[in-house]
Structure formats: structure tokens, C-alpha cells
Short mmCIF file of C-alpha atoms in Angstrom, two decimals:
data_model
loop_
_atom_site.label_atom_id
_atom_site.label_comp_id
_atom_site.label_asym_id
_atom_site.label_seq_id
_atom_site.Cartn_x
_atom_site.Cartn_y
_atom_site.Cartn_z
CA MET A 1 21.52 -25.57 27.77
CA THR A 2 22.05 -24.78 31.45
CA THR A 3 24.27 -21.95 32.63
CA VAL A 4 27.19 -24.35 33.11
CA GLU A 5 26.65 -25.89 29.67
CA VAL A 6 26.41 -22.57 27.83
CA ALA A 7 29.53 -21.30 29.61
CA ASP A 8 31.39 -24.39 28.45
CA TYR A 9 29.89 -24.04 24.94
CA LEU A 10 31.09 -20.43 24.66
CA ARG A 11 34.36 -21.13 26.51
CA ILE A 12 33.75 -18.40 29.05
CA LYS A 13 33.35 -18.33 32.83
CA GLU A 14 29.96 -19.08 34.36
CA ARG A 15 30.05 -15.68 36.11
CA THR A 16 30.38 -14.00 32.71
CA VAL A 17 27.19 -15.73 31.59
CA TYR A 18 25.31 -14.31 34.58
CA ASP A 19 26.65 -10.83 33.76
CA MET A 20 25.47 -11.20 30.14
CA VAL A 21 22.02 -12.28 31.33
CA ALA A 22 21.80 -9.24 33.61
CA ARG A 23 22.60 -7.02 30.61
CA GLN A 24 20.24 -9.06 28.36
CA ALA A 25 23.19 -9.55 26.04
CA ILE A 26 22.47 -13.21 25.31
CA PRO A 27 19.20 -15.02 24.48
CA PHE A 28 17.81 -16.87 27.50
CA SER A 29 14.57 -17.91 29.19
CA ARG A 30 13.52 -18.56 32.78
CA VAL A 31 11.66 -21.74 33.65
CA THR A 32 10.57 -22.01 37.29
CA GLY A 33 13.40 -19.65 38.21
CA LYS A 34 16.05 -21.59 36.29
CA LEU A 35 18.02 -20.03 33.44
CA LEU A 36 17.95 -21.94 30.16
CA PHE A 37 19.65 -21.11 26.86
CA PRO A 38 18.12 -22.52 23.63
CA ARG A 39 21.07 -23.75 21.59
CA SER A 40 19.61 -22.64 18.24
CA LEU A 41 19.16 -19.07 19.53
CA VAL A 42 22.62 -18.97 21.06
CA ASP A 43 24.03 -20.07 17.70
CA ALA A 44 21.99 -17.36 15.94
CA TRP A 45 23.24 -14.83 18.48
CA LEU A 46 26.83 -15.84 17.72
CA VAL A 47 26.22 -15.31 14.02
CA ALA A 48 24.83 -11.86 14.81
CA GLN A 49 28.08 -10.94 16.59
CA THR A 50 30.23 -11.88 13.61
CA GLU A 51 32.25 -9.06 12.11
CA LEU A 52 32.47 -9.21 8.32
CA PRO A 53 35.57 -7.42 7.02
CA PHE A 54 34.38 -7.45 3.42
CA ALA A 55 34.37 -3.89 2.15
CA GLY A 56 32.36 -4.77 -0.93
CA ILE A 57 29.30 -6.08 0.94
CA ALA A 58 26.71 -3.38 1.55
CA PRO A 59 24.07 -3.90 4.26
CA ALA A 60 20.45 -4.16 3.18
CA PRO A 61 18.45 -0.93 3.49
CA HIS A 62 16.27 -0.50 6.59
CA ILE A 63 13.07 -1.45 4.81
CA TYR A 64 10.15 -3.69 5.68
CA ALA A 65 8.91 -5.24 2.45
CA GLY A 66 6.07 -7.59 1.68
CA SER A 67 2.45 -7.87 2.69
CA ASN A 68 0.33 -4.98 3.87
CA ASP A 69 -0.85 -5.35 7.48
CA PRO A 70 -2.47 -2.42 9.35
CA LEU A 71 -1.39 -3.55 12.83
CA LEU A 72 2.20 -4.29 11.83
CA GLU A 73 2.70 -1.03 9.94
CA TRP A 74 1.32 0.96 12.87
CA ALA A 75 3.61 -0.94 15.27
CA LEU A 76 6.66 -0.34 13.07
CA ARG A 77 6.04 3.40 13.43
CA GLN A 78 5.10 3.43 17.10
CA SER A 79 8.02 1.22 18.17
CA ALA A 80 10.60 3.57 16.59
CA SER A 81 11.90 0.58 14.64
CA GLY A 82 13.45 2.84 12.02
CA LEU A 83 12.14 0.68 9.19
CA ALA A 84 10.49 2.22 6.15
CA VAL A 85 7.52 0.32 4.69
CA LEU A 86 7.41 -0.97 1.12
CA ALA A 87 4.25 -3.09 1.07
CA ARG A 88 3.99 -4.53 -2.46
CA GLY A 89 2.75 -8.01 -1.57
CA SER A 90 4.06 -11.22 -0.04
CA VAL A 91 5.90 -12.54 -3.09
CA HIS A 92 7.57 -9.19 -3.81
CA GLY A 93 8.62 -8.98 -0.16
CA LEU A 94 10.36 -12.34 -0.17
CA THR A 95 12.09 -11.41 -3.44
CA ASP A 96 13.24 -8.08 -2.00
CA LEU A 97 14.59 -9.84 1.08
CA ALA A 98 16.41 -12.48 -0.99
CA GLU A 99 18.00 -9.83 -3.21
CA GLY A 100 19.13 -7.57 -0.37
CA ARG A 101 16.61 -4.75 -0.88
CA ALA A 102 15.01 -5.18 2.55
CA VAL A 103 15.87 -6.47 6.02
CA MET A 104 12.43 -7.89 6.83
CA ALA A 105 9.55 -9.33 4.82
CA GLY A 106 5.99 -10.16 5.80
CA CYS A 107 3.96 -12.87 4.08
CA HIS A 108 0.75 -14.90 4.22
CA LEU A 109 1.01 -17.42 1.39
CA LEU A 110 -1.06 -20.60 1.60
CA ASP A 111 0.29 -23.77 0.00
CA PRO A 112 -2.84 -25.54 -1.31
CA GLU A 113 -1.13 -28.95 -1.37
CA SER A 114 0.15 -29.05 2.21
CA GLY A 115 -2.33 -26.65 3.77
CA LEU A 116 0.57 -24.82 5.45
CA TRP A 117 1.10 -21.09 5.45
CA ASN A 118 4.32 -19.51 4.17
CA LEU A 119 6.74 -22.40 4.72
CA ALA A 120 6.93 -23.58 1.09
CA ALA A 121 7.18 -20.02 -0.25
CA VAL A 122 9.92 -19.01 2.19
CA GLN A 123 12.00 -22.10 1.51
CA SER A 124 11.60 -21.54 -2.24
CA HIS A 125 12.66 -17.88 -2.16
CA LEU A 126 15.31 -18.16 0.57
CA PRO A 127 17.34 -21.36 0.14
CA GLY A 128 20.21 -21.95 2.54
CA ASP A 129 20.41 -21.53 6.29
CA ARG A 130 20.55 -17.79 6.97
CA HIS A 131 16.90 -16.95 7.60
CA VAL A 132 14.31 -17.38 10.30
CA MET A 133 10.52 -16.98 10.16
CA ILE A 134 8.76 -15.47 13.17
CA HIS A 135 5.00 -15.58 13.69
CA TRP A 136 3.21 -12.23 13.89
CA ALA A 137 -0.54 -12.99 14.03
CA ARG A 138 -3.42 -15.16 12.96
CA ARG A 139 -5.74 -12.95 10.92
CA THR A 140 -9.32 -13.11 9.65
CA GLN A 141 -10.02 -12.46 5.99
CA GLY A 142 -13.39 -12.30 4.30
CA LEU A 143 -15.64 -10.43 1.91
CA LEU A 144 -15.86 -6.70 2.50
CA THR A 145 -19.18 -5.20 1.42
CA ALA A 146 -20.87 -1.82 1.62
CA THR A 147 -22.03 -0.82 5.10
CA ASP A 148 -24.75 -3.18 6.41
CA ASN A 149 -24.36 -5.31 3.25
CA PRO A 150 -27.31 -3.72 1.37
CA LEU A 151 -27.00 -6.20 -1.53
CA GLY A 152 -27.34 -9.16 0.84
CA ILE A 153 -24.17 -10.87 -0.40
CA VAL A 154 -23.79 -14.32 1.16
CA GLY A 155 -20.53 -15.55 -0.36
CA LEU A 156 -18.23 -15.81 -3.36
CA ARG A 157 -20.54 -18.05 -5.39
CA ASP A 158 -23.40 -15.61 -4.84
CA ALA A 159 -21.25 -12.63 -5.91
CA ALA A 160 -20.17 -14.44 -9.09
CA ALA A 161 -23.69 -15.59 -10.00
CA ARG A 162 -25.07 -12.06 -9.66
CA GLY A 163 -22.26 -10.41 -11.60
CA LEU A 164 -21.36 -8.09 -8.73
CA ARG A 165 -18.39 -5.77 -9.06
CA MET A 166 -15.38 -7.36 -7.34
CA ALA A 167 -12.35 -5.38 -6.17
CA VAL A 168 -9.16 -7.49 -6.30
CA ARG A 169 -5.62 -7.12 -5.02
CA THR A 170 -2.52 -6.88 -7.22
CA ALA A 171 -0.78 -10.02 -8.47
CA GLY A 172 1.79 -11.42 -6.06
CA THR A 173 -0.11 -10.47 -2.92
CA GLY A 174 -1.09 -13.12 -0.43
CA SER A 175 -4.71 -12.02 -0.67
CA ALA A 176 -4.75 -12.49 -4.45
CA GLN A 177 -3.38 -16.01 -4.04
CA LEU A 178 -5.80 -16.75 -1.20
CA LEU A 179 -8.71 -15.67 -3.40
CA ASP A 180 -7.56 -18.09 -6.08
CA VAL A 181 -7.47 -20.92 -3.52
CA LEU A 182 -10.93 -20.09 -2.18
CA LEU A 183 -12.38 -19.89 -5.69
CA SER A 184 -10.83 -23.22 -6.63
CA ARG A 185 -12.44 -24.85 -3.60
CA ASP A 186 -15.84 -23.67 -4.87
CA ASP A 187 -15.08 -24.68 -8.48
CA LEU A 188 -15.02 -21.02 -9.47
CA SER A 189 -12.48 -18.87 -11.33
CA ILE A 190 -11.73 -15.18 -11.28
CA ALA A 191 -12.93 -14.98 -14.89
CA GLN A 192 -16.50 -15.54 -13.64
CA PHE A 193 -16.43 -12.27 -11.70
CA ASN A 194 -17.01 -8.70 -12.80
CA THR A 195 -13.60 -7.53 -11.56
CA LEU A 196 -12.40 -3.94 -11.56
CA ASP A 197 -9.69 -3.05 -14.06
CA ARG A 198 -7.61 -1.29 -11.40
CA PRO A 199 -6.34 -3.67 -8.68
CA ALA A 200 -5.94 -2.44 -5.10
CA GLU A 201 -2.40 -2.09 -3.75
CA THR A 202 -3.40 -2.43 -0.06
CA HIS A 203 -6.32 -3.59 2.06
CA ALA A 204 -7.16 0.06 2.76
CA ASP A 205 -7.25 0.76 -0.99
CA LEU A 206 -9.63 -2.14 -1.52
CA ALA A 207 -11.89 -0.94 1.30
CA ALA A 208 -11.89 2.57 -0.19
CA LEU A 209 -13.08 1.26 -3.57
CA ILE A 210 -16.12 -0.24 -1.84
CA GLU A 211 -16.72 2.85 0.30
CA MET A 212 -16.68 5.07 -2.81
CA GLY A 213 -19.18 2.82 -4.58
CA GLU A 214 -16.74 1.67 -7.28
CA ALA A 215 -16.99 -1.98 -6.17
CA ASP A 216 -19.60 -4.10 -4.45
CA CYS A 217 -17.26 -6.43 -2.60
CA GLY A 218 -13.69 -7.70 -2.31
CA LEU A 219 -11.55 -10.09 -0.28
CA GLY A 220 -9.85 -8.21 2.53
CA LEU A 221 -8.85 -8.13 6.18
CA GLN A 222 -11.34 -7.70 8.96
CA SER A 223 -8.94 -5.13 10.44
CA ALA A 224 -9.38 -2.96 7.32
CA ARG A 225 -13.20 -2.99 7.30
CA GLY A 226 -13.85 0.25 9.18
CA GLN A 227 -17.64 0.73 8.87
CA LEU A 228 -18.01 -1.71 5.97
CA GLY A 229 -19.90 -4.98 6.07
CA PHE A 230 -17.83 -8.14 6.52
CA LEU A 231 -18.41 -11.85 5.86
CA PRO A 232 -15.58 -13.94 7.38
CA LEU A 233 -14.16 -16.64 5.10
CA VAL A 234 -10.75 -17.53 6.60
CA ALA A 235 -10.21 -17.16 10.34
CA ASP A 236 -6.75 -18.72 10.75
CA GLU A 237 -4.55 -17.04 8.16
CA SER A 238 -0.95 -17.06 9.42
CA PHE A 239 0.95 -13.81 8.89
CA ASP A 240 4.70 -14.23 9.47
CA LEU A 241 7.86 -12.10 9.42
CA VAL A 242 11.05 -13.32 7.74
CA MET A 243 14.60 -12.00 8.19
CA THR A 244 18.16 -13.21 8.62
CA ARG A 245 19.03 -14.52 12.06
CA ARG A 246 21.47 -11.63 12.37
CA ASP A 247 18.72 -9.07 11.72
CA TYR A 248 16.48 -10.73 14.29
CA PHE A 249 18.90 -9.47 16.93
CA ALA A 250 19.18 -5.98 15.40
CA PRO A 251 17.43 -3.05 17.13
CA ALA A 252 14.57 -2.80 14.60
CA MET A 253 13.15 -6.28 15.28
CA GLN A 254 13.83 -6.17 19.00
CA ARG A 255 12.07 -2.82 19.40
CA LEU A 256 9.11 -4.15 17.43
CA LEU A 257 8.77 -7.29 19.58
CA ILE A 258 9.16 -5.39 22.82
CA PHE A 259 6.47 -2.91 21.73
CA ALA A 260 4.21 -5.83 20.75
CA ARG A 261 4.08 -6.79 24.44
CA THR A 262 2.67 -3.43 25.56
CA ASP A 263 -0.91 -2.62 26.54
CA ALA A 264 -1.08 0.01 23.79
CA PHE A 265 -0.37 -2.63 21.18
CA ALA A 266 -2.98 -5.00 22.61
CA ARG A 267 -5.61 -2.25 22.63
CA ARG A 268 -4.84 -1.38 19.00
CA ALA A 269 -5.24 -5.00 17.93
CA ILE A 270 -8.61 -5.24 19.66
CA HIS A 271 -9.74 -1.97 18.11
CA LEU A 272 -8.85 -3.13 14.59
CA GLY A 273 -10.33 -6.60 15.10
CA GLY A 274 -9.57 -9.88 13.37
CA TYR A 275 -6.24 -10.62 15.09
CA ASP A 276 -5.20 -13.58 17.24
CA LEU A 277 -1.85 -12.70 18.83
CA THR A 278 -1.52 -15.83 20.97
CA ASP A 279 1.68 -17.03 19.29
CA LEU A 280 3.28 -13.70 18.37
CA GLY A 281 7.06 -14.12 18.47
CA HIS A 282 7.13 -17.89 18.05
CA VAL A 283 9.73 -19.34 15.70
CA ARG A 284 7.90 -20.94 12.78
CA TRP A 285 10.96 -21.95 10.79
CA ASN A 286 14.72 -21.71 11.16
CA GLY A 287 16.72 -22.35 7.99
CA GLU A 288 19.61 -23.63 10.06
CA THR A 289 17.61 -26.54 11.47
CA THR A 290 17.00 -29.46 9.14
CA ALA A 291 14.06 -30.68 11.21
CA SER A 292 12.25 -27.41 10.64
CA ARG A 293 11.70 -28.38 7.01
CA HIS A 294 8.94 -30.62 8.31
CA ALA A 295 7.47 -28.05 10.71
CA ARG A 296 3.70 -27.82 10.97
CA PHE A 297 2.63 -24.66 12.77
CA GLY A 298 0.40 -25.37 15.75
CA THR A 299 1.78 -28.85 16.44
CA ASN A 300 4.67 -30.25 18.44
CA ASP A 301 6.68 -30.50 15.21
CA THR A 302 7.17 -26.73 15.19
CA LEU A 303 10.79 -25.74 15.65
CA GLU A 304 11.25 -26.44 19.36
CA SER A 305 8.01 -24.47 20.01
CA THR A 306 10.47 -21.69 20.87
CA VAL A 307 9.41 -18.21 21.92
CA LEU A 308 12.15 -15.66 21.29
CA GLN A 309 12.87 -13.49 24.29
CA GLU A 310 13.25 -9.73 24.59
#
């Protein structure tokens, strides 16, 4: 919408719109010097301003739940987001968000049938029209090995055939599900591996098992490799953040996104490695928009290809 159209939509004066833009009190973008107001974001902003006089409704705790990501968890601390981290896996995170135990969830769940990341899982766990999914990063996952790969591991089939010790992530994590998908593609199963009895809670835990010599390899993030060897297997994993539209406009998310545009953040991502931040902040799915049910990330079908503003 143009300035005139959004003023009419909100039933306020055009001058008031300009004042709100100056205070960054309304979502907007500038295109060749012209102010534009995405209708879906203006509607979400209106929802965020709604006062709920229901004494019995308690707000969700300030917790990020879901998948473990080294760059995100560092940024949550450095941005002063105020969110505590409860990284128990993608599925647990979506469940915590749906049941009001968290305000934000991170996930990287691949749907083998459609080939899409996260969309099917989010729609399954969060029916209705209250939530929005924002892209964080494309990540690289692969086999972590001991430094310099002394065993000469060349892939999953090789590790299975040689009976190497495999560190695995806990059930319900995106990495555990991704491993199942990769094994299925090679006509393998987890039962063919010499897996450790104790699953790793985080990527850092999995890397530590290999560093300490308790495992020979494991599927993990490139950003968690440290000095370990690494064989890339998936270079385009989509890691996304999910929250209500109201919580998108809350200070925690806004501070995080603003910090994600700083040089310090960019340097950290390069240092860790394995991140593509090209589309950070893009809307991947908006529960309010029926058309988004058919969204395919990376194509023109994505929800208006919208980038949320600071």
C-alpha cells in the first residue's frame, strides 16, 4: 500500500503515517525513495497492538526453544534479546511453542515427500493463522570425523560397511531426521551402524564425542567442527524461526534481527563457517495467508518474497 492507501486503511491522517514512519512505529519499506507498506505486515502489526483484557491468559515465557544452532544462540546473547535457550530439538521446539512454553522456536525439518524444509512440520504443529516463519540461514551439514580424517572416511555407506562408531543426535532433532533421510536415499538404515548408546544433545556434544575418541564420526554442522575433519553432505539445509506474528514485533525478535545486520554478526558467521545468510529475515510462511500453504522457498511462490524491516 502507498502512504495514502495505508492512511485510509487505518483511518488516520496521512501526516500521522509519516510521523509513525519517522518513529519506526509501523512496518514499511523504501523502494526508489517511495514508502510502501506490505498489507500482510501492517495487519500483523495491528494484531501486535491488540490489548487482551483476559486475566486468565498468561504470556509465554521468554524462551527460545527448538534446534541447536551455534550462530543463533550466540546472537541471542549478544543482541540482549532477553531470551533463554532451551535447545531440545526441532520437534520439541515446535511443541513447546504450540503449548505456550516458548515464544520462539527454531527448526530444520526436511519433508522427504515434498523436498521442502519445515513447512509441513510447522503447519502440522501450529494449525490456525497466528504464526509466521522467518528464515535464519542456509546451513551445511556433513560427517564430522577426527582431525584430518585419519580413518579416511568417504561417506555414510563407507562408515556403515566398516562398522565405525557413529555418534547420533537425540530423537526429535532435525539432524536425527535428516540422517534418516540421507540413509534412506542410500538404502541404508541406522541399524547397520555401530551407534553410541548415549545420543548427543547438541552439535557441540556430538563434536566432543569425536574429539574425545568415543566416536569415529557423526552427522553435524560445519559450524560445530572446530578442528575436526568434515565431509559435506547437505549444503542447503534451511534453518527457520517460528513465532506468533505478535511476538515478531516484540523487542526480543527485533533486537535479534537488528543485530544480525551488524558487521560483528557477519564476522562471526564467517568464522564459524557453513552459513549462507543471503535470505536472513525473509518470510517463509505466514499462517494468515492461504496462498502461503503452497510456498516453495527460493521461488516466486514464496509469501510475497517479503523481507521484514527493522
